[in-house]
Coordinates of C-alpha atoms and ligand atoms in Angstrom, one line a residue:
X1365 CA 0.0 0.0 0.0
X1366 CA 1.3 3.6 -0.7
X1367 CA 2.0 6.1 2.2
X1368 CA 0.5 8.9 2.3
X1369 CA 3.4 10.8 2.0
X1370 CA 3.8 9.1 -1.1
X1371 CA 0.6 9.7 -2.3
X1372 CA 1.1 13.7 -1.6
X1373 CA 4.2 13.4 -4.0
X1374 CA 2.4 11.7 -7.0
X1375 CA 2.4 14.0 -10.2
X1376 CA -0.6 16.5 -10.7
X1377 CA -3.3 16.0 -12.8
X1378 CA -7.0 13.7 -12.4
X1379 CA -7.6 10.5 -13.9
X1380 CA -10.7 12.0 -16.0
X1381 CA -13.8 10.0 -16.6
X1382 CA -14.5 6.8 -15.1
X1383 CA -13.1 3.5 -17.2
X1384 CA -12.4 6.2 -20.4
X1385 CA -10.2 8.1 -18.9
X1386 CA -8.6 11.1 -21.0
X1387 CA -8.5 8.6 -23.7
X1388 CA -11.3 9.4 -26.1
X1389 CA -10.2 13.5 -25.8
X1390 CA -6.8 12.7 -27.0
X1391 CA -8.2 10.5 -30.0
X1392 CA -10.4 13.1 -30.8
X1393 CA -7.8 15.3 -31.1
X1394 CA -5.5 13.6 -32.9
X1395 CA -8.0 12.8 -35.6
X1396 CA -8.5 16.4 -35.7
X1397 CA -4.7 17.3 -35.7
X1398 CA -4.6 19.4 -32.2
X1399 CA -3.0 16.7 -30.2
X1400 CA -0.4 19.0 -30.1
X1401 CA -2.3 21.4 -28.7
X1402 CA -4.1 19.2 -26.6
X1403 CA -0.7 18.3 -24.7
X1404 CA 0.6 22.0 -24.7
X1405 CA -2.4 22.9 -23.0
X1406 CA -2.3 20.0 -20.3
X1407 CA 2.1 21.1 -19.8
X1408 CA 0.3 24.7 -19.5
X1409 CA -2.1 24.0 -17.0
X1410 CA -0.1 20.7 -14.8
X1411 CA 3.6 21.4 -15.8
X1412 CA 5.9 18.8 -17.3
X1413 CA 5.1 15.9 -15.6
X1414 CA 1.2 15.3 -14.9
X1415 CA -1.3 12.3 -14.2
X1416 CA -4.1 11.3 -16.4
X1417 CA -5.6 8.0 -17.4
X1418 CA -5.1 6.6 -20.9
X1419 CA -7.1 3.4 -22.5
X1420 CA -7.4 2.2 -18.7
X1421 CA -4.4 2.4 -17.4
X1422 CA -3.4 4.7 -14.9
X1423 CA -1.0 7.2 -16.8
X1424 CA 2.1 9.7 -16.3
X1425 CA 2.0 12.1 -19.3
X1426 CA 6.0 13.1 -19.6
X1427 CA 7.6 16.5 -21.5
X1428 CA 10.5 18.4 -22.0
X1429 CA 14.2 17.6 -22.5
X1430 CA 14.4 15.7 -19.2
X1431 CA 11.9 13.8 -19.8
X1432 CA 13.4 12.6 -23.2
X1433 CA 16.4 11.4 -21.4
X1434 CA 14.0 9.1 -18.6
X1435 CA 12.3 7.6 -21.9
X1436 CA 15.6 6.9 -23.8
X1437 CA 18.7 6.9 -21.8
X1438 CA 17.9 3.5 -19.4
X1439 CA 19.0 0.4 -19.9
X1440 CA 15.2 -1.3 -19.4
X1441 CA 15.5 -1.8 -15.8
X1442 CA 13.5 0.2 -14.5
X1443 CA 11.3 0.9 -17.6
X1444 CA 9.8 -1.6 -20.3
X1445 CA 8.4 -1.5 -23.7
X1446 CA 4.3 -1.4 -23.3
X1447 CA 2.5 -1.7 -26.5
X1448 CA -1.5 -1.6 -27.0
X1449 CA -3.4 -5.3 -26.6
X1450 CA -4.4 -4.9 -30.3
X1451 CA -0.7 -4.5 -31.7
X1452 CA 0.8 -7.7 -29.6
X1453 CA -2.1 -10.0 -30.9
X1454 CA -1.9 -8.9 -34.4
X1455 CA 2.6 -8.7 -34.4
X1456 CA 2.6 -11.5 -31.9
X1457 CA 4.6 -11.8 -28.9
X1458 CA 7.9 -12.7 -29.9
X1459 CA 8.3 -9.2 -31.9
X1460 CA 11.0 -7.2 -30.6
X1461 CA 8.3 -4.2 -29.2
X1462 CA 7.5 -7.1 -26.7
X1463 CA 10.7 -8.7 -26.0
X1464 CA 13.0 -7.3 -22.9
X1465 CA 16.2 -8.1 -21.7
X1466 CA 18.5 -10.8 -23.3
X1467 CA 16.0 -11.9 -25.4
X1468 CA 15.5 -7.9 -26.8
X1469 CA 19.2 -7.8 -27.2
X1470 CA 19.6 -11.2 -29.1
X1471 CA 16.6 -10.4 -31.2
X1472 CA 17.8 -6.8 -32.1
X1473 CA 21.3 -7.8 -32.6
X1474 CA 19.9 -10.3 -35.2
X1475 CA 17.6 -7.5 -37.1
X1476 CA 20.5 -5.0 -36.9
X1477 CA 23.6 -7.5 -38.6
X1478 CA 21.1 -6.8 -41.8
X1479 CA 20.0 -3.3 -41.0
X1480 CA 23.7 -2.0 -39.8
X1481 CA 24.8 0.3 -43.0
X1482 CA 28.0 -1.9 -43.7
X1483 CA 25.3 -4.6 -45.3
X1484 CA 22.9 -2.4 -46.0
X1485 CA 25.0 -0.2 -48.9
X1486 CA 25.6 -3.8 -50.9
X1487 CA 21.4 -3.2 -51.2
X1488 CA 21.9 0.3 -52.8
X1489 CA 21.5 -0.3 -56.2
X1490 CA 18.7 -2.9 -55.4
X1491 CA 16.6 -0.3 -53.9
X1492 CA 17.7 2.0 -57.1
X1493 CA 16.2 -0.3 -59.3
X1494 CA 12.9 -0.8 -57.5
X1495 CA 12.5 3.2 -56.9
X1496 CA 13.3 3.3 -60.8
X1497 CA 10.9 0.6 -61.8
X1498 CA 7.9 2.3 -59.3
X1499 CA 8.3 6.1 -61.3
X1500 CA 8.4 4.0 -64.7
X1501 CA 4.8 2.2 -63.7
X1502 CA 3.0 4.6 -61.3
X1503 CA 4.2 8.5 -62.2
X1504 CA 5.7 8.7 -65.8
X1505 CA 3.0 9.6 -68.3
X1506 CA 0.8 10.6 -65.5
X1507 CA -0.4 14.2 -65.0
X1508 CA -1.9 13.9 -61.2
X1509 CA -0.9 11.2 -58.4
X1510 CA -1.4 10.6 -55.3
X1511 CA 1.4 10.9 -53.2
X1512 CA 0.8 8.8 -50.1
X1513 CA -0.5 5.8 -51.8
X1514 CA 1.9 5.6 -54.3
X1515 CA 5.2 6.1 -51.4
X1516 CA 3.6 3.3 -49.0
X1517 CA 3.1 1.1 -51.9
X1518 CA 6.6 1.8 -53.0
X1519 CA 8.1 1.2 -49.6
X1520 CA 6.7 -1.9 -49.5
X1521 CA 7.8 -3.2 -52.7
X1522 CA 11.3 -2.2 -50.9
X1523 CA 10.7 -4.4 -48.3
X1524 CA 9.7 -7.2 -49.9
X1525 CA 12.1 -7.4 -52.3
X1526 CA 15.2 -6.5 -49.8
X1527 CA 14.3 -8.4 -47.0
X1528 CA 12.3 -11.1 -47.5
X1529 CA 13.4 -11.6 -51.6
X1530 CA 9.6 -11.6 -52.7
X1531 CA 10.3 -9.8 -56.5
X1532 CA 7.6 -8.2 -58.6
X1533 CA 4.3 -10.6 -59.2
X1534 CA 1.7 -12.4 -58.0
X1535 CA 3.0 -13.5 -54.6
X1536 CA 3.8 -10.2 -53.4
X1537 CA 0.6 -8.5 -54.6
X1538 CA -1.3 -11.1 -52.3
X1539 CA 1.7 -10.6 -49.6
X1540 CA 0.0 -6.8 -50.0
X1541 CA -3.6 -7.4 -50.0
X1542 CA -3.0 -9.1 -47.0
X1543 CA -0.4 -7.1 -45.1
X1544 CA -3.0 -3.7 -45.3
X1545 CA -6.2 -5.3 -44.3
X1546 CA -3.7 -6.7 -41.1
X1547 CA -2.7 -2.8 -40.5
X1548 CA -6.0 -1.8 -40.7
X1549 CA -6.5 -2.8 -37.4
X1550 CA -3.8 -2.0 -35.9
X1551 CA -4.7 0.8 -33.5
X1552 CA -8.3 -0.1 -33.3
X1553 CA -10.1 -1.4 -29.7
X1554 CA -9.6 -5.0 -29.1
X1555 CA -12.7 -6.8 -29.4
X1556 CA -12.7 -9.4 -31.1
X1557 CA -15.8 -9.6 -32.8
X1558 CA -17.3 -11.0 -36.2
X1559 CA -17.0 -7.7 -39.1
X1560 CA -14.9 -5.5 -36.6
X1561 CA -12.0 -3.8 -37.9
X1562 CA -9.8 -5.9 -35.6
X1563 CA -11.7 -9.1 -36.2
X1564 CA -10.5 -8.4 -40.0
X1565 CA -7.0 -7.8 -38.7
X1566 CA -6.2 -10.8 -36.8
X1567 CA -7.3 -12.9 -39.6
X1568 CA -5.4 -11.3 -42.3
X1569 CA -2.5 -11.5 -39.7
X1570 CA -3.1 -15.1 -39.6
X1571 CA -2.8 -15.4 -43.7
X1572 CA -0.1 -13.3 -43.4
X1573 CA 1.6 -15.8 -40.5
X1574 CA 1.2 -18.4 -42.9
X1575 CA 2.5 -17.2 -46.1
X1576 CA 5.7 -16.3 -44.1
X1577 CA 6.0 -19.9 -42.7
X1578 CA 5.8 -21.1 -46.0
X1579 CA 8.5 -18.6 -47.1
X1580 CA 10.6 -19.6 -44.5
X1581 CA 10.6 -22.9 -45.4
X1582 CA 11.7 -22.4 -49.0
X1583 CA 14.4 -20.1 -47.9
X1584 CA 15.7 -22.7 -45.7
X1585 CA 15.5 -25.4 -48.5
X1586 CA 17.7 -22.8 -50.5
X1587 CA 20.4 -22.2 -48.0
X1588 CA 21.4 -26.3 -47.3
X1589 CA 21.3 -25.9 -51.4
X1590 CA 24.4 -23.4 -51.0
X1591 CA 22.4 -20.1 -51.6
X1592 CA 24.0 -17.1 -49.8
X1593 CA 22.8 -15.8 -45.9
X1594 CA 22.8 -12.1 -47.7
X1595 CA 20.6 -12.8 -50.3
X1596 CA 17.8 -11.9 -47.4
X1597 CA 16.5 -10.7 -44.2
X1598 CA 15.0 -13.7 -43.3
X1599 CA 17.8 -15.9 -44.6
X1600 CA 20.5 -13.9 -42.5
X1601 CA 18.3 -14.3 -39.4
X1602 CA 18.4 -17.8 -40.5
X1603 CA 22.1 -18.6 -40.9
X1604 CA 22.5 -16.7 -37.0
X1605 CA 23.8 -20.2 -35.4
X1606 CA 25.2 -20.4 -31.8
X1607 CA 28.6 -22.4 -30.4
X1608 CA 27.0 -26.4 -31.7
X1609 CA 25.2 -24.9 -34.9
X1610 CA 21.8 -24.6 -33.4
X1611 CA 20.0 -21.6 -35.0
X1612 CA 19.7 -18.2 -32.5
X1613 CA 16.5 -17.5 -33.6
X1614 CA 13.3 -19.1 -33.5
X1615 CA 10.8 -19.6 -36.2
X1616 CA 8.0 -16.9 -34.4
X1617 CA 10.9 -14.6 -33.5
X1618 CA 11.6 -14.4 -37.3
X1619 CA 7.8 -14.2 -38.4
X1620 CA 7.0 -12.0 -35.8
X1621 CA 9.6 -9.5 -36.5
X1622 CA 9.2 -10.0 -40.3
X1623 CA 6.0 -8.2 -39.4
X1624 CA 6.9 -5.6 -37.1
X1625 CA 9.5 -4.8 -39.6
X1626 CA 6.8 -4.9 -42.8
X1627 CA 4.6 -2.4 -40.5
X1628 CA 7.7 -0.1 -39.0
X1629 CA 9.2 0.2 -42.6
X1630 CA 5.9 1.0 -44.6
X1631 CA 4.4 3.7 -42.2
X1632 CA 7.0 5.8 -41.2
X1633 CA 9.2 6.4 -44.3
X1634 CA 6.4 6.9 -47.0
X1635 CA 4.9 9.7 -44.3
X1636 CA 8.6 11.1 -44.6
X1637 CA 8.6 11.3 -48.2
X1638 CA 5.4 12.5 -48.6
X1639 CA 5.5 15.0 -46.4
X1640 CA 9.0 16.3 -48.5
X1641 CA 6.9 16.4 -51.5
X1642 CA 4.5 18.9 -49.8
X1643 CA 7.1 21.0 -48.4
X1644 CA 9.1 21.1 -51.6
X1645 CA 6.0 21.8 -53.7
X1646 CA 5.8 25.2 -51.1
X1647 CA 9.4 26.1 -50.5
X1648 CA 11.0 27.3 -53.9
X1649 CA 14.8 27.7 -52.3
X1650 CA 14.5 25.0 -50.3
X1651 CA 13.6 23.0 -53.6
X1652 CA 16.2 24.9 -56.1
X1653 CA 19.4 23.7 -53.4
X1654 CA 17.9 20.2 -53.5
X1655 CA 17.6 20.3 -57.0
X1656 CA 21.3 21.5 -57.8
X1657 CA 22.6 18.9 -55.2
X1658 CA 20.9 16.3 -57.2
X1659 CA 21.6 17.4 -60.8
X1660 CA 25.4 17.4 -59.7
X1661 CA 24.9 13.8 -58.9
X1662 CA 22.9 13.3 -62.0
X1663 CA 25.4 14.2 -64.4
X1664 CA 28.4 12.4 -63.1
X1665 CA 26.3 9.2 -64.2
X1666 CA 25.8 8.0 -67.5
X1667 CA 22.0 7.3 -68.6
X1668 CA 20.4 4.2 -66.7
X1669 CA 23.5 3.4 -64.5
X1670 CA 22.7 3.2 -60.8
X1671 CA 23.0 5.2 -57.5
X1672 CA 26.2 4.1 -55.1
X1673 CA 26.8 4.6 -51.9
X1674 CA 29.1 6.8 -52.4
X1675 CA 26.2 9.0 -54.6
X1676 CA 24.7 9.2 -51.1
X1677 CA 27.3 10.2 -49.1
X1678 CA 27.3 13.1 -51.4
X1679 CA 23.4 14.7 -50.8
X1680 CA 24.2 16.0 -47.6
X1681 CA 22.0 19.1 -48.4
X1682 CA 19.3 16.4 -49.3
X1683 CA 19.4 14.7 -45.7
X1684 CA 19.5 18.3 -43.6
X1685 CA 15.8 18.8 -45.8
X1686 CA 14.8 15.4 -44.8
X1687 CA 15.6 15.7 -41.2
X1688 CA 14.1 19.5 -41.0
X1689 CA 10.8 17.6 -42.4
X1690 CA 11.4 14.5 -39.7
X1691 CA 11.3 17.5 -37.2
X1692 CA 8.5 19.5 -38.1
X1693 CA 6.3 16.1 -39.0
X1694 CA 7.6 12.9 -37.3
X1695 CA 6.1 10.3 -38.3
X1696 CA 6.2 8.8 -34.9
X1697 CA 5.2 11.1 -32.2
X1698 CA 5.2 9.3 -29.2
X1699 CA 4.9 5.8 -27.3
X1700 CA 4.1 4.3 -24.2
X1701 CA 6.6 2.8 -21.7
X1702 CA 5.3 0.7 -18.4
X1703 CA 7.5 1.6 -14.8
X1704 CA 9.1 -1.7 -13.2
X1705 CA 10.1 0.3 -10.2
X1706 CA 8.8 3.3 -8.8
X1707 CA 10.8 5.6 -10.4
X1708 CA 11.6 9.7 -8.9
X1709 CA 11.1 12.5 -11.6
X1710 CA 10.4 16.2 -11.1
X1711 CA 10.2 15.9 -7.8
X1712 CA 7.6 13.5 -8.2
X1713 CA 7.2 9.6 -7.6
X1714 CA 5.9 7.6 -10.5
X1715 CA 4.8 4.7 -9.1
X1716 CA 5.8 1.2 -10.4
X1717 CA 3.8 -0.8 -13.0
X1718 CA 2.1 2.5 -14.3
X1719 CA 2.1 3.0 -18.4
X1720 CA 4.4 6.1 -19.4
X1721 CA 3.2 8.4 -22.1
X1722 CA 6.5 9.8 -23.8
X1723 CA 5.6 12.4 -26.9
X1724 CA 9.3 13.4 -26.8
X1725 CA 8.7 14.7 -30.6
X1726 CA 7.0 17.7 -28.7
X1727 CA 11.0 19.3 -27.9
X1728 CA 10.9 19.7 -32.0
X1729 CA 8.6 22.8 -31.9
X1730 CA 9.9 24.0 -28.7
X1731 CA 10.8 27.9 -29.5
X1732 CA 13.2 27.8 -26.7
X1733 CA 15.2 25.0 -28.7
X1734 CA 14.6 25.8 -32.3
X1735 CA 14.0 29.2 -33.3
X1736 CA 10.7 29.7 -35.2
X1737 CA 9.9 26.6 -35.2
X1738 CA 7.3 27.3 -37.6
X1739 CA 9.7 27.8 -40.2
X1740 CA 10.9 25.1 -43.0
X1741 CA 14.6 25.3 -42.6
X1742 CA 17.1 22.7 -43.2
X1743 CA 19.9 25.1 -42.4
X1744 CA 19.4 24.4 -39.0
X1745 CA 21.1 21.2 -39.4
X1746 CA 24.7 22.8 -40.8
X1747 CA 25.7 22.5 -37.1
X1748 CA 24.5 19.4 -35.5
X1749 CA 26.5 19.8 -32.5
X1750 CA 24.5 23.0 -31.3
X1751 CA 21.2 21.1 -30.9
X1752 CA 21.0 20.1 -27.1
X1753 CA 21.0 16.4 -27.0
X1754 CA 17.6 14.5 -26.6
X1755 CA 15.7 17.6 -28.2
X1756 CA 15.4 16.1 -31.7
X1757 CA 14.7 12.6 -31.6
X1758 CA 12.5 11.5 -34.6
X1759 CA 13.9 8.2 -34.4
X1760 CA 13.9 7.4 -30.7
X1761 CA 17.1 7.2 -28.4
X1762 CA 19.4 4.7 -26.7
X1763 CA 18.7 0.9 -26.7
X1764 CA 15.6 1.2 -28.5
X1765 CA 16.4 3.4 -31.1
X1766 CA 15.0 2.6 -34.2
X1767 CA 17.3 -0.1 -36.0
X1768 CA 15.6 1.0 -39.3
X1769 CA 17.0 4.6 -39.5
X1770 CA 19.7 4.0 -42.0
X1771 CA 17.1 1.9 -44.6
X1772 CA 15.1 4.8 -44.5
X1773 CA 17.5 7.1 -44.8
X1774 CA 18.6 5.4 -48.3
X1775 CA 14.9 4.9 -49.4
X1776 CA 14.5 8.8 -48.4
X1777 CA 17.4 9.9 -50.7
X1778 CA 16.8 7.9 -53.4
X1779 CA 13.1 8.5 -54.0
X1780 CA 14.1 12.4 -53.7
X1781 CA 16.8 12.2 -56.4
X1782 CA 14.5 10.9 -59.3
X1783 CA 12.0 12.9 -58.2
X1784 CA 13.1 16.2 -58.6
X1785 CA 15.3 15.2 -61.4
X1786 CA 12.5 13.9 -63.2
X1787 CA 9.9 16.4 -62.4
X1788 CA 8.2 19.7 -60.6
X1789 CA 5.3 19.4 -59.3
X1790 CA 2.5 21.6 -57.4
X1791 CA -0.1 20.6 -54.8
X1792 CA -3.6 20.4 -56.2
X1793 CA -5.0 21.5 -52.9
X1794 CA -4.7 22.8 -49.6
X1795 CA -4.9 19.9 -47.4
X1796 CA -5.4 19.6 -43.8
X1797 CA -3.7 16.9 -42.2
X1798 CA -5.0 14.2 -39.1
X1799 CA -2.8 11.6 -37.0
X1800 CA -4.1 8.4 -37.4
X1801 CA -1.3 7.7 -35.4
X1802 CA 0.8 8.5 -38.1
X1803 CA 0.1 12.6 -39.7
X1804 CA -1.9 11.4 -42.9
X1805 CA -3.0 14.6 -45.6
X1806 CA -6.2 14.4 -45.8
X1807 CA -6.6 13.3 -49.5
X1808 CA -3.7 11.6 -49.7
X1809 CA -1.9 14.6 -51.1
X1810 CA -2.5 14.7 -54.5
X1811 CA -0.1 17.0 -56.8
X1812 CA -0.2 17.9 -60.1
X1813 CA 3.4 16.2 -62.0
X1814 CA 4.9 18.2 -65.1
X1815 CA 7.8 15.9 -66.4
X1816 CA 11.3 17.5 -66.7
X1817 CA 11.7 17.1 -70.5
X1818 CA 8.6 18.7 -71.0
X1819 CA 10.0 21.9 -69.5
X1820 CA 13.8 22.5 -71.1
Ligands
HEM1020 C1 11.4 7.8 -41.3 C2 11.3 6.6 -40.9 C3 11.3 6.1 -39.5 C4 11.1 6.8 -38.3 C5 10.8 8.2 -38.1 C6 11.2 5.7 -37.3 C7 11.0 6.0 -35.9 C8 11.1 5.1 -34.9 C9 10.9 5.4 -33.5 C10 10.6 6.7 -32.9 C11 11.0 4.2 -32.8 C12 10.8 4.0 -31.3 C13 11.9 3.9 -30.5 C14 11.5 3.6 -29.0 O1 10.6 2.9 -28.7 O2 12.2 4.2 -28.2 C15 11.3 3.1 -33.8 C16 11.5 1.8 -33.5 C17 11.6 0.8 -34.4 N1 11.8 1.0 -35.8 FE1 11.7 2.8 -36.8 N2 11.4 4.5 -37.8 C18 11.5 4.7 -39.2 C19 11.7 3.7 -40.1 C20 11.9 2.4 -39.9 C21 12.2 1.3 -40.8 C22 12.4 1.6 -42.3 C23 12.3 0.2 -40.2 C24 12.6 -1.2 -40.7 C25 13.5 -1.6 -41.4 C26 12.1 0.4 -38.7 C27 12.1 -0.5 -37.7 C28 11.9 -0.2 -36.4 C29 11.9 -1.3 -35.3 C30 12.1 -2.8 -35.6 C31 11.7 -0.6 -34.1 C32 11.7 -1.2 -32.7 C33 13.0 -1.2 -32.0 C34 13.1 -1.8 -30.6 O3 12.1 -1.8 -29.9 O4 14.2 -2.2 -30.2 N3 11.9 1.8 -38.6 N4 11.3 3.7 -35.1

């Protein structure tokens, strides 16, 4: 039982209505894009650190550069990972966002030996080719898209070709039919009945379970027939053996995390590139230094011959307008942790097994970190080293951070290359935008394409 001196030092703040909590009000406003908003106003009115009650749990809402560090600088000891019910049942529990401890370290370790950038740039012209193919199919010819569709179909293809080796045709337009009706549900309410959203979920997770099992088991046919542990994600976490040649990695760890991967790699880096394609469309400069970064790189290649590595090293400019975007519009805004010991912050107690509500992007539009805020400037990247540490932190911090930050880094640059080499473009509309978790434009951002040719 607590004290009552303890109770005295528990964060401000009331746990709202009955059962629901705050939890409907922040929805609410995050399909209405004010969740900002809503947060600034609870930091306004409780300070950094305040109580509250999200999807029944009892909650501590967390902000500020401090807080940042709690979320990302532990080792897991006295925090843990705490995911909705909905995403564990549909990813399963062997994906790393459930897995703590050894098991999170051996898992990880696993993911990142194919992830880490010295493997990664052997995929460079892969993903080249695939970006290439995409523009050829979707864009060329065309004089409107959609942005958002067209980058989160493209970022699958990615995927499926570079870590699972599913190429173009009919398996991997199933693996897709699939894989979306199983994201559908991915933030919905757990109840598991006939026709709900999440009832649709679980079974197209189930289909999805089984078309991996199946893939596994061809890909482990191929490697006792001599094929290589790169050619693959699934056949590197495959070939991971321990001291008497067992295999590191179970079957369910690799399906499971096949998934979380599918889902972490789809999201987040088409809402990155789409939301360069609407800042570009309004930022003329901004576009013109992108655009002479790239044409530099353009003409050292002859006609058809593929990006490098080393082509990427060279669109620095390129990555400072990416990262500008990742600040003003992460994709991922925040998370929940869970305490495993009561834990003192702020002068406050936070008392074990209560969920932690980290939106840590919220230090991007801080005025007392970045000036203007507001403003679209990828200048503020020249010097790195000014920005305090755990203020920008689009892709997480410490032993979580997200493992998938160089992919999308590469998928990020190379999309931007052809794009603006190949065309300009202008928004057909102004479009409001909504987090459904992720910031969506309303209509999917549709822009009107003219092709390059067309214009010299
Ligand atoms: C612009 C693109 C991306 C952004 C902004 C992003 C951001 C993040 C963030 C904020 C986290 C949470 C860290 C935490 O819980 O502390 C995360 C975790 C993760 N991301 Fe990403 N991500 C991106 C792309 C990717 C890609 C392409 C992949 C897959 C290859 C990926 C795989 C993962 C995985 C597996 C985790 C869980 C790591 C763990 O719990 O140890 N992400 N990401």
């Amino acid at each position: 039982k607590r004290s009552r001196k303890q109770e005295k030092r528990l964060p401000p703040g009331s746990p709202g209505i009955p059962l629901v909590g705050q939890s409907l009000s922040l929805l609410w406003a995050m399909r209405a894009n004010s969740a900002e908003r809503w947060l600034e106003n609870r930091v306004k009115k409780y300070g950094p650190i305040s109580k509250l009650s999200l999807f029944g749990k009892p909650t501590v809402f967390l902000y500020g550069q401090a807080a940042n560090k709690l979320v990302f600088s532990g080792d897991g000891s006295f925090m843990t990972n705490q995911q909705t019910q909905s995403i564990r049942m549909i990813l399963g529990d062997r994906c790393l966002l459930e897995l703590t401890g050894q098991d999170h370290k051996r898992v990880r370790s696993a993911l990142v030996s194919f992830l880490k950038p010295e493997s990664l740039k052997m995929y460079v012209g892969k993903i080249d080719e695939e970006v290439r193919n995409h523009l050829e199919m979707q864009w060329e010819g065309k004089q409107q898209v959609k942005v958002l569709p067209l980058m989160k179909r493209l970022t699958f293809d990615i995927v499926c070709s570079l870590l699972f080796g599913v190429e173009r045709g009919a398996r991997r337009d199933q693996y897709l039919q699939h894989f979306q009706k199983m994201i559908a549900g991915m933030w919905s309410i757990p109840v598991n009945l006939p026709f709900t959203r999440f009832n649709n979920s679980l079974k197209a997770s189930a289909k999805v379970q089984k078309m991996l099992k199946q893939l596994l088991h061809e890909k482990r046919l191929e490697l006792q027939k001599g094929a290589s542990s790169h050619q693959d994600l699934i056949s590197c976490l495959l070939s991971i053996r321990g001291e008497n040649d067992e295999e590191l990695i179970s079957d369910d760890e690799i399906i499971h995390n096949v998934m979380l991967i599918m889902v972490a790699g789809y999201d987040t880096s088409s809402v990155l590139i789409t939301f360069i394609v609407r800042l570009l469309a309004n930022n003329s400069t901004v576009y013109e230094a992108v655009l002479k970064e790239q044409d530099e790189i353009a003409k050292s290649k002859s006609s058809g011959q593929l990006l490098t590595w080393e082509d990427l090293a060279k669109m620095k400019y390129t990555w400072k307008m990416a990262m500008e975007t990742l600040r003003m519009y992460p994709p991922i805004f925040g998370g929940f942790r869970k305490t495993i010991k009561d834990i003192e912050f702020g002068g406050y107690i936070i008392p074990k097994g209560w969920q932690i509500f980290w939106a840590t992007a919220m230090t991007h539009m801080d005025n007392s970190i970045f000036n203007e805020p507001e403003k679209f400037d990828p200048a503020r990247f020249e010097n790195q080293a000014a920005i305090p540490p755990y203020c920008f932190v689009p892709f997480g911090g410490g032993y979580r951070i997200c493992p998938g930050y160089e992919l999308a880094k590469i998928e990020t640059l190379i999309t931007i290359h052809h794009l603006v080499t190949l065309f300009k473009w202008k928004l057909c509309c102004t479009e409001k935008f909504r987090r459904d978790p992720m910031p969506v434009p309303d209509k999917g951002l549709p822009i009107q394409l003219t092709p390059k040719q067309l214009l010299s």
